[in-house]
């Protein structure tokens, strides 16, 4: 053995290792020490607010809404290219842009054989046919790319039968009709109005009672404050014209329907379309209220209850069938649906700004791109705002005047209108990375419903950062009134925690692209918009929603003349974005969750029968103690944060605290809690049927058990009480000192 060679080899290896370590130490790019300890720059936020330009937002909206752009159509493809080219242009300032495609299951009408509703005489002659498209009030409605009204995912077919009026299509509505001895629902066609129940739920409910086809319309009582005359509607006001038809996706689940929990890629297993649940089992077609008037105002039968009456200018009867003195006496109604299903590639466009200190922590900002027709308000008002935010931030990046502490990811989601598809597929593909690294998600879908006040929805930890931003931005109508002060006039609540009245932060359901990030990944989310004064209108949503009248002309004349409300939303949302991306300590406030948990506990204690619980040996006391532990942990963490906020604390300590704040929302995720609900895993915010505002699984289990009194259902109460207690304990543990158990 040659010992000199061995010694020489060991020495040589040590030298090489030392050189490697030196290269690694000095070669890895590190943020300067002052940058590591730097906090959010208030001067930069003030500059950002000043530079947000309402005219540029107006220009954005004009370009985005010039053509119809339903998902995967030529209009949508053009916007994919426009947004990608903008974000990818190095002169624009973003670091990177990319287009990601998913092959998704969609439903389309037959362009050459439009869906319709007919009244057929006893000789099968068509006495009435519903409009095939909306009235051409402006040139926009005459664009050849306007999709004809249809119900996405409704099956094709041509059922016919006697017509009945079923109010909003709720299960209770059909039960009311079934209890009427003069009505046999078997083989009938039901006409229902939007509201009260989900689109697909209306049809699923109808099928349970033997109905064979469904017609859906928007009643002017629900959308137009009762106004139905053409002289009172668009173009003379913001109200829906009589020919307006609300299109929509008729599905109860979100994401690609063939690939639940997996991204819809070429390699992905797809289940059989026949196994999909939550879509209409019956041919279904939406119509305008002028056509609905022809059908409903000629119905015979008993008068509908007063709460079922609408604003079509006649008394609503239940049917079945038409009046004897009507032109349609003895006639059937036929629903003609020619929809087809297809797997097509749909794109997300992603824009990236790399963080300087914590590039592996993400703040996300998203808005869907696709619309049913021109979509000036839904969703292009949000996209116009997002593009302006990226322009201002990109300019600062290009000038070398700013780079965020954390990375920012912008998402222009595809195929949202069909069921939040683009955002859900993205969440599935990057599940682990997003779950482990995302600080928060900001959603701005419809940025402006109207121009009265801010409407903010979100999970409790985001409340404080929204308040901070809203106090710093002025309202469009007065430079002396902040968005916060204006907001509190319209939506407010008393808070023991804050010791005063504060703006009301609304809760998040599953109505836009925040849903997969909240319900599946457990990321703190928010949705921001400007909206209307509810004391002046009872509109279910803005009246041109999902119609061919949702155009630039409609937005510019009736929603936000001057685009100053769009500008206000951009300033507020951008302010929140910068604070989340730049603050040394993430501005998420865990103690605000304590108020929600305390309210949930009190509601359960008040609304659940104590004798029933005692008889079943079920106690809410462990839940109360878990909430007390959570609040103590929240207070201790906030005390620590306040103590070190202005110190030069060790960066790893700051990182530890930030991870606790970021991961709090994840503590409420339990993927086994709701096995029958796709994606719904958030123990606090999952959907519920019970009217008791408490933990949704517990609320629904108690409702069932107290109705049936079956022991197996009381076992479900015990099960969901365990889930609630465990999730709160888990959340408390997340906030407690990470160095110990």
XYZ file of C-alpha atoms in Angstrom:
741
model
C 0.000 0.000 0.000
C 1.390 3.438 -1.010
C 0.789 5.640 2.110
C 2.136 8.760 0.420
C -0.509 8.422 -2.294
C -3.187 8.008 0.343
C -2.046 11.052 2.301
C -1.723 13.042 -0.898
C -5.182 11.960 -2.020
C -6.754 12.939 1.305
C -4.982 16.310 1.272
C -6.007 16.905 -2.358
C -9.599 16.011 -1.594
C -9.655 18.403 1.335
C -8.354 21.199 -0.871
C -10.995 20.509 -3.504
C -13.711 20.413 -0.817
C -12.498 23.712 0.628
C -12.478 25.319 -2.806
C -15.997 24.014 -3.410
C -17.251 25.435 -0.142
C -15.693 28.803 -0.910
C -17.256 28.841 -4.367
C -20.596 27.863 -2.842
C -20.345 30.533 -0.172
C -19.404 33.398 -2.435
C -21.078 32.153 -5.608
C -24.629 31.868 -4.280
C -26.456 35.140 -4.708
C -27.543 36.520 -1.334
C -29.606 39.564 -0.510
C -27.656 42.335 1.272
C -28.078 42.414 5.047
C -30.005 45.682 4.953
C -32.380 44.206 2.376
C -32.995 41.159 4.575
C -34.101 43.370 7.467
C -35.939 45.924 5.338
C -39.694 46.294 5.858
C -42.413 47.457 3.476
C -41.691 50.893 1.979
C -44.651 53.210 2.596
C -43.263 55.779 0.147
C -43.230 53.137 -2.565
C -46.873 52.285 -1.849
C -47.801 55.968 -2.083
C -46.003 56.187 -5.429
C -47.789 53.059 -6.657
C -51.174 54.532 -5.721
C -50.425 57.758 -7.622
C -49.281 55.944 -10.752
C -52.345 53.692 -11.164
C -54.040 55.261 -14.199
C -57.794 55.016 -14.774
C -57.369 55.848 -18.476
C -55.005 52.931 -18.968
C -57.520 50.663 -17.243
C -60.186 51.971 -19.618
C -57.930 51.218 -22.595
C -57.270 47.734 -21.237
C -60.975 47.027 -20.893
C -61.734 48.259 -24.401
C -59.169 45.837 -25.858
C -60.168 42.924 -23.652
C -63.888 43.154 -24.437
C -63.834 44.038 -28.130
C -64.673 40.429 -29.102
C -66.520 37.575 -27.408
C -63.980 35.295 -25.737
C -65.586 32.141 -24.418
C -63.018 29.602 -23.211
C -60.968 27.916 -25.973
C -62.528 30.014 -28.766
C -60.572 32.238 -31.153
C -61.389 35.279 -29.012
C -59.916 33.569 -25.953
C -56.814 32.501 -27.897
C -56.264 36.103 -28.962
C -56.313 37.265 -25.343
C -53.910 34.497 -24.333
C -51.464 35.821 -26.907
C -52.062 39.453 -25.954
C -51.456 38.921 -22.231
C -48.495 36.586 -22.749
C -46.818 38.942 -25.237
C -47.276 41.831 -22.831
C -45.910 40.037 -19.757
C -43.133 38.333 -21.715
C -41.878 41.584 -23.250
C -38.674 42.460 -21.381
C -39.456 46.153 -21.750
C -42.643 45.572 -19.718
C -40.638 44.611 -16.663
C -41.829 41.225 -15.388
C -39.166 38.556 -14.930
C -40.933 35.765 -16.774
C -44.180 34.707 -18.407
C -45.455 31.349 -19.560
C -48.561 29.720 -21.032
C -49.701 26.421 -19.545
C -52.338 24.250 -21.209
C -54.734 21.713 -19.753
C -56.967 19.415 -21.793
C -60.353 19.948 -20.195
C -63.904 18.671 -20.548
C -66.248 21.380 -21.860
C -69.805 21.668 -23.163
C -70.893 23.718 -26.186
C -74.139 24.414 -28.072
C -74.503 23.477 -31.730
C -73.783 26.680 -33.660
C -75.820 25.519 -36.668
C -78.744 24.151 -34.680
C -79.463 26.554 -31.802
C -81.207 25.445 -28.641
C -84.721 26.773 -28.147
C -88.033 26.388 -26.375
C -91.249 25.857 -28.336
C -94.964 25.693 -27.712
C -96.447 22.971 -29.897
C -100.098 22.694 -30.865
C -101.946 19.403 -30.651
C -101.030 19.012 -34.328
C -97.319 19.545 -33.436
C -97.257 22.952 -35.109
C -94.884 25.458 -33.471
C -97.061 28.252 -32.077
C -94.122 29.907 -30.296
C -90.323 29.647 -30.467
C -88.035 31.403 -28.029
C -85.434 33.855 -29.281
C -82.323 32.196 -30.667
C -80.176 35.189 -29.713
C -80.543 38.481 -27.886
C -81.829 41.670 -29.476
C -79.220 43.720 -31.353
C -79.286 46.886 -29.264
C -75.685 47.692 -30.207
C -73.425 46.139 -32.835
C -71.871 43.958 -30.111
C -74.887 41.641 -29.975
C -74.624 41.063 -33.726
C -71.056 39.748 -33.594
C -71.032 36.318 -35.237
C -68.956 34.936 -32.365
C -71.671 35.597 -29.765
C -72.519 32.173 -28.386
C -76.226 31.391 -28.502
C -77.838 31.046 -25.059
C -77.376 27.618 -23.507
C -76.882 25.744 -20.253
C -73.367 24.280 -20.219
C -73.260 20.540 -19.396
C -77.023 20.094 -19.903
C -77.626 16.928 -21.958
C -79.065 17.091 -25.445
C -82.652 16.015 -25.977
C -86.126 17.172 -27.025
C -88.530 16.459 -24.170
C -92.045 17.854 -24.229
C -94.884 18.053 -21.772
C -97.283 20.336 -19.985
C -95.664 23.409 -18.459
C -95.534 24.075 -14.702
C -94.101 27.053 -12.842
C -91.730 25.951 -10.044
C -90.497 29.249 -8.626
C -86.720 28.982 -7.980
C -86.467 25.237 -8.445
C -85.620 24.547 -4.810
C -86.424 21.108 -3.432
C -89.108 22.728 -1.280
C -90.629 24.384 -4.372
C -91.069 21.072 -6.162
C -92.383 19.497 -2.965
C -94.997 22.258 -2.763
C -96.148 21.459 -6.314
C -96.154 17.719 -5.586
C -98.433 18.333 -2.604
C -100.987 20.080 -4.826
C -103.593 17.473 -5.767
C -104.303 19.252 -9.058
C -100.723 18.830 -10.272
C -99.000 15.686 -11.498
C -95.351 16.543 -12.121
C -94.549 13.362 -14.019
C -93.734 14.158 -17.633
C -93.970 17.942 -17.208
C -91.654 20.753 -18.278
C -90.771 23.102 -15.418
C -89.963 26.778 -15.807
C -87.904 28.191 -12.936
C -86.213 31.484 -12.206
C -82.605 32.122 -11.241
C -81.853 32.493 -7.532
C -82.576 30.431 -4.443
C -80.715 27.335 -5.608
C -77.708 26.636 -7.798
C -78.192 26.285 -11.537
C -77.595 22.564 -11.617
C -79.450 21.957 -8.344
C -82.656 23.271 -9.931
C -82.517 20.550 -12.575
C -81.425 17.789 -10.205
C -84.347 18.687 -7.938
C -86.778 18.678 -10.868
C -85.710 15.209 -11.973
C -86.539 13.767 -8.550
C -90.200 14.644 -9.114
C -90.580 13.230 -12.626
C -90.035 16.477 -14.563
C -88.520 15.778 -18.015
C -87.163 19.194 -19.055
C -86.324 22.539 -17.464
C -86.483 26.167 -18.632
C -84.611 28.844 -16.661
C -85.076 32.598 -16.837
C -84.131 35.753 -14.926
C -87.134 37.492 -13.395
C -86.993 41.319 -13.491
C -88.038 41.277 -9.836
C -84.722 39.631 -8.964
C -82.335 41.470 -11.296
C -84.029 44.713 -12.397
C -85.724 45.951 -9.234
C -88.963 44.984 -10.970
C -88.362 47.017 -14.138
C -89.343 45.119 -17.291
C -90.297 47.767 -19.845
C -87.662 48.257 -22.603
C -87.665 52.002 -21.918
C -86.380 51.281 -18.397
C -83.630 48.856 -19.378
C -80.310 48.965 -21.255
C -79.338 51.091 -23.182
C -81.379 53.571 -21.086
C -80.129 52.172 -17.746
C -78.048 49.344 -16.332
C -81.042 46.979 -16.166
C -81.184 43.788 -18.242
C -83.208 44.150 -21.482
C -86.175 41.800 -21.953
C -84.254 39.612 -24.414
C -81.245 39.174 -22.094
C -80.359 35.573 -21.273
C -78.047 34.536 -18.449
C -75.757 31.774 -19.656
C -73.877 29.651 -17.160
C -72.214 26.406 -16.198
C -74.628 23.879 -14.759
C -72.346 21.877 -12.500
C -72.071 21.538 -8.741
C -68.353 20.714 -8.652
C -65.395 22.754 -9.810
C -62.293 21.811 -11.767
C -62.120 19.546 -14.804
C -64.972 17.085 -14.366
C -63.078 14.108 -15.817
C -59.876 14.424 -13.758
C -60.739 15.311 -10.134
C -57.632 15.874 -7.937
C -55.247 15.494 -10.908
C -54.202 18.047 -13.546
C -55.868 17.488 -16.917
C -52.725 16.567 -18.825
C -52.232 14.135 -21.715
C -51.015 11.433 -19.317
C -53.969 11.780 -16.920
C -56.574 9.057 -16.462
C -60.046 10.351 -17.326
C -63.133 8.852 -15.814
C -66.153 8.051 -17.941
C -68.315 11.125 -18.502
C -71.378 9.094 -17.485
C -69.980 8.836 -13.952
C -70.034 12.618 -13.418
C -72.485 13.743 -10.760
C -73.742 17.257 -10.112
C -74.589 18.107 -13.722
C -78.142 18.325 -15.133
C -79.833 14.978 -15.749
C -82.423 16.689 -17.979
C -82.304 18.889 -21.109
C -82.250 22.478 -19.858
C -82.399 25.840 -21.634
C -82.202 29.448 -20.370
C -84.424 32.132 -21.969
C -85.040 35.859 -21.604
C -87.822 37.265 -19.472
C -89.786 38.507 -22.490
C -90.101 34.861 -23.616
C -90.747 33.741 -20.042
C -93.625 36.227 -19.891
C -95.279 34.561 -22.895
C -95.112 31.205 -21.152
C -95.872 32.111 -17.537
C -98.609 34.663 -18.170
C -100.612 32.082 -20.121
C -100.449 29.333 -17.506
C -103.639 28.017 -15.946
C -104.053 26.345 -12.580
C -103.926 27.666 -9.059
C -102.271 30.982 -8.341
C -98.693 30.680 -7.134
C -97.957 31.777 -3.548
C -97.306 35.477 -3.102
C -93.582 34.853 -2.475
C -93.397 33.159 -5.907
C -94.890 36.108 -7.772
C -92.510 38.113 -9.969
C -92.547 41.217 -12.142
C -93.714 40.009 -15.539
C -96.910 42.063 -15.321
C -99.344 39.218 -14.673
C -100.460 36.826 -11.965
C -98.222 33.745 -11.918
C -100.198 30.504 -11.975
C -98.759 27.053 -11.372
C -100.135 25.109 -14.339
C -99.885 22.459 -15.595
C -100.756 23.627 -19.087
C -102.119 26.837 -20.544
C -105.398 28.715 -20.011
C -108.429 27.664 -21.987
C -108.828 31.136 -23.497
C -105.163 31.206 -24.486
C -103.798 30.720 -27.974
C -101.798 27.853 -26.452
C -104.707 25.958 -24.856
C -103.956 22.230 -24.857
C -100.412 22.734 -26.124
C -97.230 21.120 -24.904
C -93.920 22.872 -24.344
C -90.838 21.364 -25.947
C -87.252 21.976 -24.846
C -84.798 21.496 -27.715
C -81.176 21.093 -26.610
C -78.348 20.151 -28.992
C -75.315 20.512 -26.730
C -72.138 18.528 -27.329
C -69.210 17.706 -25.045
C -65.567 17.964 -25.999
C -62.096 17.783 -24.448
C -60.170 20.891 -25.529
C -56.906 22.622 -24.540
C -57.447 25.639 -22.281
C -54.648 28.013 -21.288
C -53.493 29.753 -18.134
C -51.149 32.695 -18.646
C -48.711 33.150 -15.767
C -46.559 36.176 -14.959
C -43.697 36.119 -12.430
C -41.747 38.606 -10.327
C -38.901 36.957 -8.395
C -38.433 37.899 -4.758
C -35.093 39.289 -3.606
C -34.995 37.843 -0.071
C -37.514 34.982 0.015
C -37.958 33.922 -3.608
C -39.413 30.595 -2.454
C -42.382 32.297 -0.794
C -45.221 33.262 -3.114
C -47.909 35.898 -3.052
C -50.461 35.077 -5.733
C -52.823 37.414 -7.582
C -55.354 35.988 -10.029
C -58.309 36.675 -12.288
C -59.948 34.536 -14.934
C -59.830 35.606 -18.560
C -62.675 33.739 -20.285
C -66.228 35.064 -20.516
C -69.555 33.867 -21.872
C -69.739 36.685 -24.419
C -67.819 40.013 -24.438
C -67.500 39.897 -20.659
C -66.625 43.548 -20.044
C -67.540 43.279 -16.363
C -67.201 39.526 -15.856
C -64.234 39.098 -15.956
C -62.503 41.775 -18.037
C -62.979 44.478 -15.406
C -60.719 42.370 -13.181
C -58.226 41.618 -15.948
C -58.016 45.319 -16.840
C -57.126 46.054 -13.208
C -54.563 43.226 -13.067
C -52.833 44.451 -16.226
C -52.561 47.957 -14.780
C -51.062 46.634 -11.546
C -48.479 44.627 -13.512
C -47.689 47.685 -15.652
C -46.905 49.879 -12.665
C -44.905 47.208 -10.836
C -43.151 46.124 -14.023
C -42.086 49.719 -14.655
C -40.507 49.936 -11.192
C -38.696 46.640 -11.727
C -37.374 47.779 -15.095
C -36.148 51.036 -13.571
C -34.388 49.153 -10.773
C -36.399 51.044 -8.144
C -38.097 48.058 -6.547
C -38.046 44.306 -6.185
C -40.358 42.532 -3.743
C -39.063 40.569 -0.786
C -41.183 37.554 -1.821
C -42.033 36.285 -5.287
C -45.295 37.385 -6.903
C -47.221 35.100 -9.241
C -49.940 36.539 -11.479
C -52.492 34.146 -12.987
C -54.822 34.744 -15.928
C -56.965 31.647 -15.490
C -58.723 29.849 -18.325
C -62.176 28.218 -18.450
C -63.368 29.647 -15.128
C -66.914 30.062 -16.399
C -67.170 26.307 -16.917
C -66.335 25.663 -13.268
C -63.091 27.304 -12.057
C -61.143 24.940 -14.283
C -57.850 26.728 -15.005
C -57.146 27.699 -11.403
C -58.119 24.267 -10.096
C -55.881 22.430 -12.568
C -53.010 24.744 -11.606
C -53.632 24.033 -7.904
C -53.622 20.300 -8.634
C -50.439 20.353 -10.720
C -48.456 22.371 -8.176
C -50.194 21.089 -5.058
C -47.101 20.486 -2.918
C -45.229 23.599 -3.935
C -48.219 25.909 -3.486
C -49.279 24.298 -0.205
C -45.802 24.663 1.280
C -44.847 28.094 -0.059
C -47.851 30.330 -0.733
C -48.400 33.177 1.715
C -51.792 34.341 0.382
C -53.956 34.535 -2.724
C -55.668 37.733 -3.922
C -58.587 37.325 -6.317
C -60.098 40.206 -8.299
C -62.650 38.690 -10.686
C -65.405 41.239 -11.304
C -63.568 44.309 -10.062
C -66.570 46.647 -10.306
C -70.229 45.635 -9.946
C -71.156 49.286 -9.330
C -69.482 52.346 -7.815
C -70.827 52.719 -4.252
C -68.354 50.939 -1.969
C -65.655 48.339 -1.531
C -66.815 44.772 -0.978
C -64.136 42.544 0.506
C -64.449 38.847 1.235
C -61.778 36.687 2.783
C -60.560 34.491 5.585
C -60.012 36.260 8.927
C -56.192 36.602 8.809
C -56.360 38.898 5.742
C -58.780 41.330 7.375
C -56.161 43.605 8.925
C -54.047 44.045 5.775
C -57.172 44.945 3.781
C -58.126 47.479 6.455
C -54.634 49.016 6.299
C -54.750 49.334 2.518
C -58.329 50.655 2.481
C -57.419 53.424 4.929
C -54.669 54.611 2.595
C -56.738 54.785 -0.622
C -59.297 57.527 -1.248
C -62.765 56.940 -2.690
C -63.494 57.938 -6.283
C -66.078 60.512 -5.173
C -64.119 62.337 -2.487
C -60.417 62.839 -1.800
C -61.248 63.432 1.864
C -62.967 60.066 2.430
C -60.951 56.859 2.545
C -62.140 53.577 1.068
C -62.180 52.254 4.650
C -64.444 55.039 5.987
C -66.771 54.714 3.016
C -66.835 50.904 3.293
C -67.865 51.001 6.952
C -70.972 53.013 6.003
C -72.282 50.154 3.868
C -70.994 46.927 5.451
C -70.116 46.920 9.141
C -70.194 44.930 12.347
C -69.343 45.434 15.995
C -66.162 43.754 17.171
C -65.256 43.003 20.777
C -61.704 42.295 19.668
C -61.286 45.710 18.029
C -63.523 47.406 20.609
C -65.457 49.310 17.974
C -67.469 49.041 14.769
C -65.389 47.844 11.836
C -66.118 47.048 8.167
C -67.720 43.682 7.538
C -65.388 41.233 5.806
C -67.594 38.821 3.868
C -66.998 35.077 3.784
C -65.810 33.140 0.742
C -67.894 30.420 -0.877
C -66.803 28.876 -4.172
C -67.896 31.510 -6.679
C -64.529 32.337 -8.192
C -60.926 31.211 -8.594
C -60.010 31.513 -4.916
C -61.974 28.288 -4.286
C -59.266 25.662 -5.003
C -56.649 27.674 -3.121
C -58.878 28.047 -0.065
C -60.846 24.804 0.096
C -58.218 22.398 -1.241
C -54.850 23.961 -0.372
C -55.744 25.947 2.745
C -54.237 29.231 1.592
C -55.441 32.507 3.117
C -57.556 34.126 0.393
C -59.450 37.290 -0.387
C -61.702 38.621 -3.143
C -61.966 42.385 -3.724
C -64.465 44.426 -5.753
C -66.454 47.640 -5.804
C -70.189 47.109 -5.545
C -73.613 48.732 -5.247
C -75.602 50.321 -2.468
C -77.933 47.562 -1.293
C -80.403 50.115 0.036
C -80.969 51.323 -3.528
C -81.130 48.056 -5.449
C -82.015 44.454 -4.707
C -80.296 43.170 -7.848
C -79.044 39.608 -7.367
C -75.909 40.644 -9.257
C -75.238 43.311 -11.885
C -78.109 43.022 -14.410
C -76.169 42.284 -17.631
C -74.442 39.326 -15.976
C -73.574 36.541 -18.461
C -75.588 38.163 -21.257
C -74.623 39.617 -24.636
C -75.113 43.089 -23.112
C -72.063 42.853 -20.830
C -70.021 45.080 -23.146
C -67.583 47.986 -22.992
C -70.442 50.365 -23.786
C -72.440 48.984 -20.843
C -69.460 49.284 -18.478
C -68.464 52.783 -19.590
C -71.977 54.246 -19.485
C -73.716 52.464 -16.624
C -71.240 50.684 -14.349
C -68.243 52.979 -13.922
C -68.148 56.132 -16.075
C -64.588 57.438 -15.963
C -63.296 54.088 -14.598
C -62.446 55.644 -11.245
C -63.909 52.736 -9.277
C -61.712 50.380 -11.307
C -58.791 52.626 -10.372
C -59.759 52.469 -6.693
C -59.872 48.678 -6.734
C -56.475 48.561 -8.469
C -55.003 50.880 -5.842
C -56.470 48.874 -2.966
C -55.655 45.411 -4.323
C -52.174 46.504 -5.391
C -51.579 48.016 -1.962
C -52.518 44.706 -0.318
C -50.307 42.815 -2.790
C -47.247 44.962 -2.042
C -47.746 44.650 1.719
C -48.004 40.860 1.528
C -44.959 40.660 -0.738
C -42.738 43.245 1.005
C -43.499 43.243 4.733
C -40.703 41.784 6.824
C -43.298 40.023 8.970
C -46.192 38.729 6.906
C -49.233 40.966 7.632
C -51.623 38.145 8.494
C -53.381 38.522 11.857
C -54.238 35.143 13.456
C -56.187 36.615 16.386
C -58.962 37.622 13.967
C -59.653 33.919 13.479
C -60.433 33.744 17.193
C -63.517 35.932 16.710
C -64.845 33.551 14.076
C -64.181 30.505 16.240
C -65.830 32.118 19.264
C -68.880 33.037 17.172
C -69.075 29.496 15.800
C -68.948 28.074 19.318
C -71.619 30.450 20.643
C -73.912 29.657 17.690
C -73.566 25.929 18.315
C -74.129 26.364 22.050
C -77.222 28.517 21.419
C -78.816 26.528 18.594
C -78.041 22.944 19.565
C -80.469 21.471 22.091
C -78.519 21.007 25.327
C -80.795 18.190 26.501
C -80.284 16.263 23.272
C -76.508 16.656 23.533
C -76.491 15.653 27.191
C -78.652 12.611 26.541
C -76.180 11.488 23.884
C -73.198 12.292 26.151
C -71.923 14.895 23.721
C -70.117 17.889 25.207
C -69.025 21.098 23.506
C -66.664 21.901 26.386
C -63.532 20.453 24.686
C -64.252 22.694 21.696
C -64.468 25.730 23.977
C -61.128 24.852 25.593
C -59.504 24.360 22.177
C -60.646 27.842 21.132
C -59.282 29.302 24.379
C -55.939 27.620 23.620
C -56.010 29.047 20.102
C -56.650 32.578 21.358
C -53.867 32.293 23.931
C -51.443 31.109 21.250
C -52.553 33.933 18.920
C -52.052 36.566 21.625
C -48.623 35.197 22.545
C -47.465 35.193 18.932
C -48.774 38.717 18.297
C -46.999 39.889 21.486
C -43.747 38.439 20.175
C -44.293 40.044 16.773
C -44.876 43.456 18.339
C -41.738 43.097 20.461
C -39.433 42.307 17.539
C -41.178 44.298 14.795
C -38.625 47.115 14.756
C -35.597 45.120 15.875
C -32.788 43.603 13.807
C -33.960 40.154 14.789
C -32.184 37.089 13.419
C -33.636 36.435 9.911
C -34.323 32.789 10.742
C -36.507 33.857 13.682
C -38.495 36.085 11.313
C -38.740 33.199 8.867
C -40.059 30.912 11.603
C -42.755 33.392 12.605
C -43.738 33.996 8.992
C -44.123 30.276 8.423
C -46.415 30.042 11.441
C -48.563 32.855 10.037
C -48.566 31.395 6.534
C -49.392 27.853 7.643
C -52.213 28.754 10.020
C -54.861 28.373 7.304
C -53.468 24.925 6.429
C -54.224 23.777 9.973
C -57.933 23.820 9.156
C -57.526 21.493 6.158
C -58.741 17.927 6.669
C -58.920 15.980 3.428
C -60.941 13.237 5.154
C -63.590 15.459 6.731
C -65.989 15.658 3.782
C -65.461 12.548 1.622
C -68.554 13.207 -0.488
C -67.526 16.751 -1.455
C -64.802 17.165 -4.064
C -62.049 19.576 -2.957
C -63.933 20.811 0.121
C -61.428 20.162 2.910
C -61.526 23.379 4.958
C -63.194 22.590 8.276
C -64.286 26.207 8.774
C -65.402 27.224 5.281
C -66.781 24.086 3.602
C -70.329 24.384 2.291
C -73.217 23.606 4.641
C -76.953 23.013 4.398
C -77.802 24.006 7.974
C -78.853 27.564 8.762
C -76.706 27.511 11.916
C -73.504 29.434 11.231
C -70.989 27.166 12.894
C -68.524 24.463 11.835
C -70.235 23.233 8.643
C -69.728 19.499 9.171
C -70.953 19.744 12.751
C -73.917 21.942 11.780
C -75.124 19.570 9.054
C -74.574 16.470 11.189
C -76.586 17.968 14.065
C -79.382 19.029 11.699
C -79.697 15.471 10.411
C -79.437 13.799 13.806
C -81.957 16.115 15.471
C -84.375 15.403 12.620
C -84.045 11.601 12.388
C -82.951 10.850 16.011
C -81.020 7.867 14.631
C -77.964 6.758 16.623
C -75.870 6.457 13.454
C -76.534 10.137 12.786
C -75.587 11.110 16.344
C -72.344 9.261 15.678
C -71.765 11.699 12.823
C -72.233 14.577 15.280
C -69.532 13.040 17.480
C -67.321 12.537 14.442
C -67.619 16.118 13.200
C -67.224 17.521 16.701
C -63.928 15.627 16.857
C -62.907 17.084 13.493
C -63.702 20.616 14.682
C -61.834 20.214 17.982
C -58.826 18.626 16.287
C -58.593 21.372 13.656
C -58.682 24.141 16.280
C -56.089 22.308 18.403
C -53.969 21.871 15.283
C -54.251 25.604 14.524
C -53.276 26.497 18.107
C -50.273 24.181 17.892
C -49.191 25.863 14.655
C -49.106 29.238 16.394
C -47.334 28.015 19.509
C -43.533 27.933 19.836
C -42.278 25.879 16.930
C -39.275 24.608 18.898
C -41.414 22.470 21.184
C -44.482 20.257 21.168
